[in-house]
Amino acid sequence: MVMTVAIDGPAAAGKSTIAKEVAKRLGYVYIDTGAMYRCVTLLALKKGIDPKDEKAVETLIPEIQIDMKPNHVIFLNGEDVSEAIRTREVADNVSYVASYKKIRLFLVEIQRKLAQNVSIVMDGRDIGTYVLPNANVKIFQIATVETRAQRRYKENLEKGISCSLEDIKEELEKRDYIDSHRSFAPLSKAEDAIEIDTSFMTINEVVSEVIRIVHNKMENING
Ligand code: DC
């Protein structure tokens, strides 16, 4: 049986960590849609295009070729950009790029194609509401902004990236504001999504909870 699991929520709520692990344990394909918006942002920055200039960013569409490899490596126009899309500069600009309707329509088409005829876990902001409105399971993963900033801060330190906790908190709040206030497919919880507040949960607890929800759903479908 083909199952689709949508995981949405604000920035740095741990969606990709959970989605990756759930996909691994269930043998599903994992698709990180945020990485696609990050690729477009990176391309704009590389070409000297202002990410706030919608018309200029749209001109990039014909030259965007994104390949998501099974081992979570992301190629943009033949180049491995898995690390390059995680920089502060990309994070600071991606919400503008993700608010442009033409960019969204272009990437959503790719996302829907990737989800055809295969069991997947897809994470993002509008997966349950817009990309895959018929997903079998919809999770809305949240955590307080303090918890999210702390987790990102720790992650950065582990990677040797120096940063301030206050700066991270500000970046997350700014991104969440833009992502939830854009006019087209904003970040929002689907009516039929199950909310999981991960603030005081371990990764393993969240993963087990999502898998329990998926198994329940499969039993319901099978009757
Ligand atoms: O999940 P992330 O932090 O890598 O996402 C980067 C940005 O892309 C985020 O600020 C919002 C945007 N995004 C989106 O608008 N829709 C998605 N489905 C995924 C991400």
mmCIF file of C-alpha atoms and ligand atoms in Angstrom:
data_model
loop_
_atom_site.group_PDB
_atom_site.id
_atom_site.type_symbol
_atom_site.label_atom_id
_atom_site.label_comp_id
_atom_site.label_asym_id
_atom_site.label_seq_id
_atom_site.Cartn_x
_atom_site.Cartn_y
_atom_site.Cartn_z
ATOM 1 C CA MET A 1 0.000 0.000 0.000
ATOM 2 C CA VAL A 2 1.378 3.436 -0.966
ATOM 3 C CA MET A 3 1.371 5.832 1.989
ATOM 4 C CA THR A 4 2.006 9.580 2.005
ATOM 5 C CA VAL A 5 3.053 11.314 5.202
ATOM 6 C CA ALA A 6 3.162 15.135 5.313
ATOM 7 C CA ILE A 7 5.108 16.877 8.065
ATOM 8 C CA ASP A 8 4.720 20.645 8.339
ATOM 9 C CA GLY A 9 5.636 23.200 10.954
ATOM 10 C CA PRO A 10 7.735 26.285 11.697
ATOM 11 C CA ALA A 11 11.475 26.666 11.083
ATOM 12 C CA ALA A 12 13.849 24.434 13.058
ATOM 13 C CA ALA A 13 11.058 22.427 14.705
ATOM 14 C CA GLY A 14 13.073 19.290 13.900
ATOM 15 C CA LYS A 15 10.883 18.247 10.975
ATOM 16 C CA SER A 16 13.689 16.961 8.785
ATOM 17 C CA THR A 17 15.308 14.965 11.623
ATOM 18 C CA ILE A 18 11.995 13.267 12.336
ATOM 19 C CA ALA A 19 10.961 12.875 8.699
ATOM 20 C CA LYS A 20 14.310 11.289 7.753
ATOM 21 C CA GLU A 21 14.195 8.787 10.615
ATOM 22 C CA VAL A 22 10.518 7.893 10.075
ATOM 23 C CA ALA A 23 11.233 7.346 6.363
ATOM 24 C CA LYS A 24 14.249 5.193 7.184
ATOM 25 C CA ARG A 25 12.375 2.987 9.662
ATOM 26 C CA LEU A 26 9.350 2.571 7.375
ATOM 27 C CA GLY A 27 11.378 2.177 4.190
ATOM 28 C CA TYR A 28 9.757 5.241 2.596
ATOM 29 C CA VAL A 29 11.368 7.925 0.439
ATOM 30 C CA TYR A 30 12.157 11.198 2.254
ATOM 31 C CA ILE A 31 11.680 14.520 0.474
ATOM 32 C CA ASP A 32 12.948 17.776 1.964
ATOM 33 C CA THR A 33 11.008 20.544 0.196
ATOM 34 C CA GLY A 34 12.730 23.324 2.157
ATOM 35 C CA ALA A 35 15.976 22.290 0.467
ATOM 36 C CA MET A 36 14.394 23.101 -2.909
ATOM 37 C CA TYR A 37 13.534 26.675 -1.877
ATOM 38 C CA ARG A 38 17.050 26.943 -0.480
ATOM 39 C CA CYS A 39 18.497 25.824 -3.863
ATOM 40 C CA VAL A 40 16.667 28.600 -5.723
ATOM 41 C CA THR A 41 17.862 31.125 -3.130
ATOM 42 C CA LEU A 42 21.450 29.906 -3.459
ATOM 43 C CA LEU A 43 21.293 30.174 -7.243
ATOM 44 C CA ALA A 44 19.989 33.758 -7.006
ATOM 45 C CA LEU A 45 22.770 34.729 -4.597
ATOM 46 C CA LYS A 46 25.431 33.066 -6.777
ATOM 47 C CA LYS A 47 24.201 34.975 -9.828
ATOM 48 C CA GLY A 48 24.155 38.276 -7.965
ATOM 49 C CA ILE A 49 20.349 38.450 -8.112
ATOM 50 C CA ASP A 50 18.653 40.196 -5.179
ATOM 51 C CA PRO A 51 16.421 37.558 -3.495
ATOM 52 C CA LYS A 52 13.935 40.356 -2.739
ATOM 53 C CA ASP A 53 13.503 41.025 -6.491
ATOM 54 C CA GLU A 54 10.633 38.713 -7.462
ATOM 55 C CA LYS A 55 10.784 39.301 -11.213
ATOM 56 C CA ALA A 56 14.550 38.728 -11.341
ATOM 57 C CA VAL A 57 14.313 35.525 -9.258
ATOM 58 C CA GLU A 58 11.550 34.214 -11.558
ATOM 59 C CA THR A 59 13.866 34.466 -14.567
ATOM 60 C CA LEU A 60 15.934 31.651 -13.009
ATOM 61 C CA ILE A 61 13.173 29.041 -13.426
ATOM 62 C CA PRO A 62 14.357 27.624 -16.778
ATOM 63 C CA GLU A 63 17.852 27.039 -15.408
ATOM 64 C CA ILE A 64 16.929 25.268 -12.170
ATOM 65 C CA GLN A 65 17.715 21.553 -12.130
ATOM 66 C CA ILE A 66 17.388 19.980 -8.695
ATOM 67 C CA ASP A 67 18.236 16.324 -7.999
ATOM 68 C CA MET A 68 17.492 14.821 -4.611
ATOM 69 C CA LYS A 69 19.612 11.693 -4.136
ATOM 70 C CA PRO A 70 18.480 8.874 -1.822
ATOM 71 C CA ASN A 71 21.350 9.526 0.623
ATOM 72 C CA HIS A 72 20.049 13.092 1.244
ATOM 73 C CA VAL A 73 22.641 14.650 -1.041
ATOM 74 C CA ILE A 74 21.191 17.545 -3.038
ATOM 75 C CA PHE A 75 22.461 18.529 -6.451
ATOM 76 C CA LEU A 76 21.730 21.884 -8.041
ATOM 77 C CA ASN A 77 22.613 22.031 -11.728
ATOM 78 C CA GLY A 78 25.008 19.108 -11.294
ATOM 79 C CA GLU A 79 26.766 20.475 -8.204
ATOM 80 C CA ASP A 80 26.511 19.036 -4.681
ATOM 81 C CA VAL A 81 25.015 21.919 -2.669
ATOM 82 C CA SER A 82 24.013 19.956 0.455
ATOM 83 C CA GLU A 83 26.217 22.177 2.648
ATOM 84 C CA ALA A 84 25.981 25.412 0.667
ATOM 85 C CA ILE A 85 22.197 25.652 1.086
ATOM 86 C CA ARG A 86 22.529 25.645 4.911
ATOM 87 C CA THR A 87 24.449 28.915 5.276
ATOM 88 C CA ARG A 88 23.150 31.890 7.237
ATOM 89 C CA GLU A 89 22.980 33.959 4.025
ATOM 90 C CA VAL A 90 20.631 31.430 2.405
ATOM 91 C CA ALA A 91 18.547 31.106 5.602
ATOM 92 C CA ASP A 92 18.191 34.883 5.806
ATOM 93 C CA ASN A 93 16.854 35.171 2.260
ATOM 94 C CA VAL A 94 14.920 31.959 1.598
ATOM 95 C CA SER A 95 11.587 33.200 2.965
ATOM 96 C CA TYR A 96 11.440 35.943 0.316
ATOM 97 C CA VAL A 97 12.098 33.467 -2.488
ATOM 98 C CA ALA A 98 9.551 31.014 -1.016
ATOM 99 C CA SER A 99 6.864 33.697 -1.112
ATOM 100 C CA TYR A 100 6.934 34.024 -4.926
ATOM 101 C CA LYS A 101 3.980 32.275 -6.547
ATOM 102 C CA LYS A 102 5.766 31.280 -9.776
ATOM 103 C CA ILE A 103 8.641 29.755 -7.841
ATOM 104 C CA ARG A 104 6.209 27.853 -5.618
ATOM 105 C CA LEU A 105 4.160 26.541 -8.558
ATOM 106 C CA PHE A 106 7.330 25.367 -10.275
ATOM 107 C CA LEU A 107 8.639 23.517 -7.192
ATOM 108 C CA VAL A 108 5.237 22.148 -6.143
ATOM 109 C CA GLU A 109 4.918 20.454 -9.536
ATOM 110 C CA ILE A 110 8.256 18.700 -8.946
ATOM 111 C CA GLN A 111 7.212 17.753 -5.393
ATOM 112 C CA ARG A 112 3.907 16.246 -6.550
ATOM 113 C CA LYS A 113 5.689 14.224 -9.237
ATOM 114 C CA LEU A 114 8.177 12.882 -6.685
ATOM 115 C CA ALA A 115 5.264 11.747 -4.525
ATOM 116 C CA GLN A 116 3.585 9.711 -7.268
ATOM 117 C CA ASN A 117 3.214 5.963 -6.739
ATOM 118 C CA VAL A 118 5.727 5.714 -3.935
ATOM 119 C CA SER A 119 5.473 5.781 -0.144
ATOM 120 C CA ILE A 120 6.991 9.028 1.073
ATOM 121 C CA VAL A 121 7.545 11.303 4.010
ATOM 122 C CA MET A 122 7.636 14.909 2.790
ATOM 123 C CA ASP A 123 8.392 17.849 5.043
ATOM 124 C CA GLY A 124 7.803 21.561 4.512
ATOM 125 C CA ARG A 125 5.301 24.296 5.323
ATOM 126 C CA ASP A 126 2.369 23.677 2.951
ATOM 127 C CA ILE A 127 2.544 19.928 2.316
ATOM 128 C CA GLY A 128 -0.676 18.999 4.134
ATOM 129 C CA THR A 129 -2.551 22.112 3.034
ATOM 130 C CA TYR A 130 -1.461 22.533 -0.566
ATOM 131 C CA VAL A 131 1.108 20.135 -2.049
ATOM 132 C CA LEU A 132 -0.504 16.854 -0.939
ATOM 133 C CA PRO A 133 -3.961 17.711 0.434
ATOM 134 C CA ASN A 134 -4.889 14.011 0.284
ATOM 135 C CA ALA A 135 -1.880 12.796 2.277
ATOM 136 C CA ASN A 136 -2.765 9.758 4.405
ATOM 137 C CA VAL A 137 -1.126 11.226 7.487
ATOM 138 C CA LYS A 138 -0.599 14.917 8.263
ATOM 139 C CA ILE A 139 1.601 15.983 11.148
ATOM 140 C CA PHE A 140 2.042 19.574 12.320
ATOM 141 C CA GLN A 141 5.239 19.608 14.328
ATOM 142 C CA ILE A 142 5.815 22.516 16.687
ATOM 143 C CA ALA A 143 8.138 23.563 19.529
ATOM 144 C CA THR A 144 8.599 26.854 21.388
ATOM 145 C CA VAL A 145 10.878 29.347 19.661
ATOM 146 C CA GLU A 146 13.278 29.086 22.645
ATOM 147 C CA THR A 147 13.578 25.300 22.190
ATOM 148 C CA ARG A 148 14.006 25.622 18.429
ATOM 149 C CA ALA A 149 16.690 28.302 18.780
ATOM 150 C CA GLN A 150 18.517 26.233 21.426
ATOM 151 C CA ARG A 151 18.522 23.144 19.185
ATOM 152 C CA ARG A 152 19.802 25.096 16.171
ATOM 153 C CA TYR A 153 22.436 26.792 18.356
ATOM 154 C CA LYS A 154 23.692 23.417 19.611
ATOM 155 C CA GLU A 155 23.724 21.994 16.073
ATOM 156 C CA ASN A 156 25.796 24.961 14.839
ATOM 157 C CA LEU A 157 28.299 24.643 17.683
ATOM 158 C CA GLU A 158 28.690 20.929 16.922
ATOM 159 C CA LYS A 159 29.434 21.833 13.300
ATOM 160 C CA GLY A 160 31.963 24.436 14.449
ATOM 161 C CA ILE A 161 29.808 27.367 13.277
ATOM 162 C CA SER A 162 30.003 30.280 15.699
ATOM 163 C CA CYS A 163 26.724 32.100 16.294
ATOM 164 C CA SER A 164 24.651 33.838 18.946
ATOM 165 C CA LEU A 165 21.504 32.345 20.428
ATOM 166 C CA GLU A 166 19.715 35.708 20.185
ATOM 167 C CA ASP A 167 20.564 36.028 16.452
ATOM 168 C CA ILE A 168 19.207 32.542 15.760
ATOM 169 C CA LYS A 169 15.999 33.286 17.656
ATOM 170 C CA GLU A 170 15.542 36.486 15.642
ATOM 171 C CA GLU A 171 16.170 34.689 12.321
ATOM 172 C CA LEU A 172 13.625 31.965 13.172
ATOM 173 C CA GLU A 173 10.977 34.487 14.263
ATOM 174 C CA LYS A 174 11.491 36.562 11.121
ATOM 175 C CA ARG A 175 11.254 33.505 8.869
ATOM 176 C CA ASP A 176 8.144 32.171 10.611
ATOM 177 C CA TYR A 177 6.481 35.577 10.269
ATOM 178 C CA ILE A 178 7.149 35.829 6.517
ATOM 179 C CA ASP A 179 6.303 32.139 5.912
ATOM 180 C CA SER A 180 2.943 32.409 7.703
ATOM 181 C CA HIS A 181 1.929 35.771 6.253
ATOM 182 C CA ARG A 182 2.601 35.232 2.537
ATOM 183 C CA SER A 183 -0.510 35.287 0.372
ATOM 184 C CA PHE A 184 0.051 32.006 -1.493
ATOM 185 C CA ALA A 185 0.165 28.664 0.393
ATOM 186 C CA PRO A 186 1.382 30.075 3.717
ATOM 187 C CA LEU A 187 2.636 28.002 6.641
ATOM 188 C CA SER A 188 -0.509 26.772 8.383
ATOM 189 C CA LYS A 189 -1.853 23.694 10.058
ATOM 190 C CA ALA A 190 -4.179 21.595 7.884
ATOM 191 C CA GLU A 191 -7.591 21.032 9.495
ATOM 192 C CA ASP A 192 -6.975 17.287 9.581
ATOM 193 C CA ALA A 193 -3.359 17.491 10.799
ATOM 194 C CA ILE A 194 -2.262 16.037 14.133
ATOM 195 C CA GLU A 195 -0.232 18.533 16.126
ATOM 196 C CA ILE A 196 2.823 17.285 18.006
ATOM 197 C CA ASP A 197 4.553 19.685 20.387
ATOM 198 C CA THR A 198 8.107 18.375 20.553
ATOM 199 C CA SER A 199 9.420 20.956 23.062
ATOM 200 C CA PHE A 200 9.808 18.360 25.795
ATOM 201 C CA MET A 201 10.106 15.191 23.699
ATOM 202 C CA THR A 202 13.185 13.280 22.586
ATOM 203 C CA ILE A 203 13.756 12.528 18.893
ATOM 204 C CA ASN A 204 12.986 8.888 19.538
ATOM 205 C CA GLU A 205 9.690 9.716 21.246
ATOM 206 C CA VAL A 206 8.552 11.891 18.342
ATOM 207 C CA VAL A 207 9.597 9.290 15.749
ATOM 208 C CA SER A 208 7.727 6.535 17.627
ATOM 209 C CA GLU A 209 4.634 8.708 17.902
ATOM 210 C CA VAL A 210 4.601 9.473 14.162
ATOM 211 C CA ILE A 211 5.108 5.789 13.308
ATOM 212 C CA ARG A 212 2.271 4.844 15.679
ATOM 213 C CA ILE A 213 0.006 7.344 13.862
ATOM 214 C CA VAL A 214 1.028 5.931 10.458
ATOM 215 C CA HIS A 215 0.361 2.338 11.583
ATOM 216 C CA ASN A 216 -3.036 3.325 13.014
ATOM 217 C CA LYS A 217 -3.933 4.966 9.739
ATOM 218 C CA MET A 218 -2.883 1.873 7.757
ATOM 219 C CA GLU A 219 -5.074 -0.330 9.963
ATOM 220 C CA ASN A 220 -8.015 2.032 9.423
ATOM 221 C CA ILE A 221 -7.496 2.002 5.648
ATOM 222 C CA ASN A 222 -7.226 -1.793 5.563
ATOM 223 C CA GLY A 223 -10.339 -2.042 7.752
HETATM 224 O O1 DC B 1 12.579 23.753 6.189
HETATM 225 P P1 DC B 1 13.629 24.795 5.788
HETATM 226 O O2 DC B 1 14.073 25.661 6.944
HETATM 227 O O3 DC B 1 14.786 24.216 5.056
HETATM 228 O O4 DC B 1 12.859 25.743 4.753
HETATM 229 C C1 DC B 1 13.480 26.863 4.166
HETATM 230 C C2 DC B 1 12.436 27.906 3.809
HETATM 231 O O5 DC B 1 11.649 27.464 2.711
HETATM 232 C C3 DC B 1 11.459 28.269 4.925
HETATM 233 O O6 DC B 1 11.770 29.503 5.516
HETATM 234 C C4 DC B 1 10.115 28.322 4.264
HETATM 235 C C5 DC B 1 10.295 27.786 2.894
HETATM 236 N N1 DC B 1 9.478 26.596 2.630
HETATM 237 C C6 DC B 1 8.225 26.788 2.134
HETATM 238 O O7 DC B 1 7.795 27.937 1.999
HETATM 239 N N2 DC B 1 7.473 25.721 1.776
HETATM 240 C C7 DC B 1 7.922 24.487 1.933
HETATM 241 N N3 DC B 1 7.150 23.460 1.559
HETATM 242 C C8 DC B 1 9.201 24.270 2.486
HETATM 243 C C9 DC B 1 9.965 25.355 2.846
#
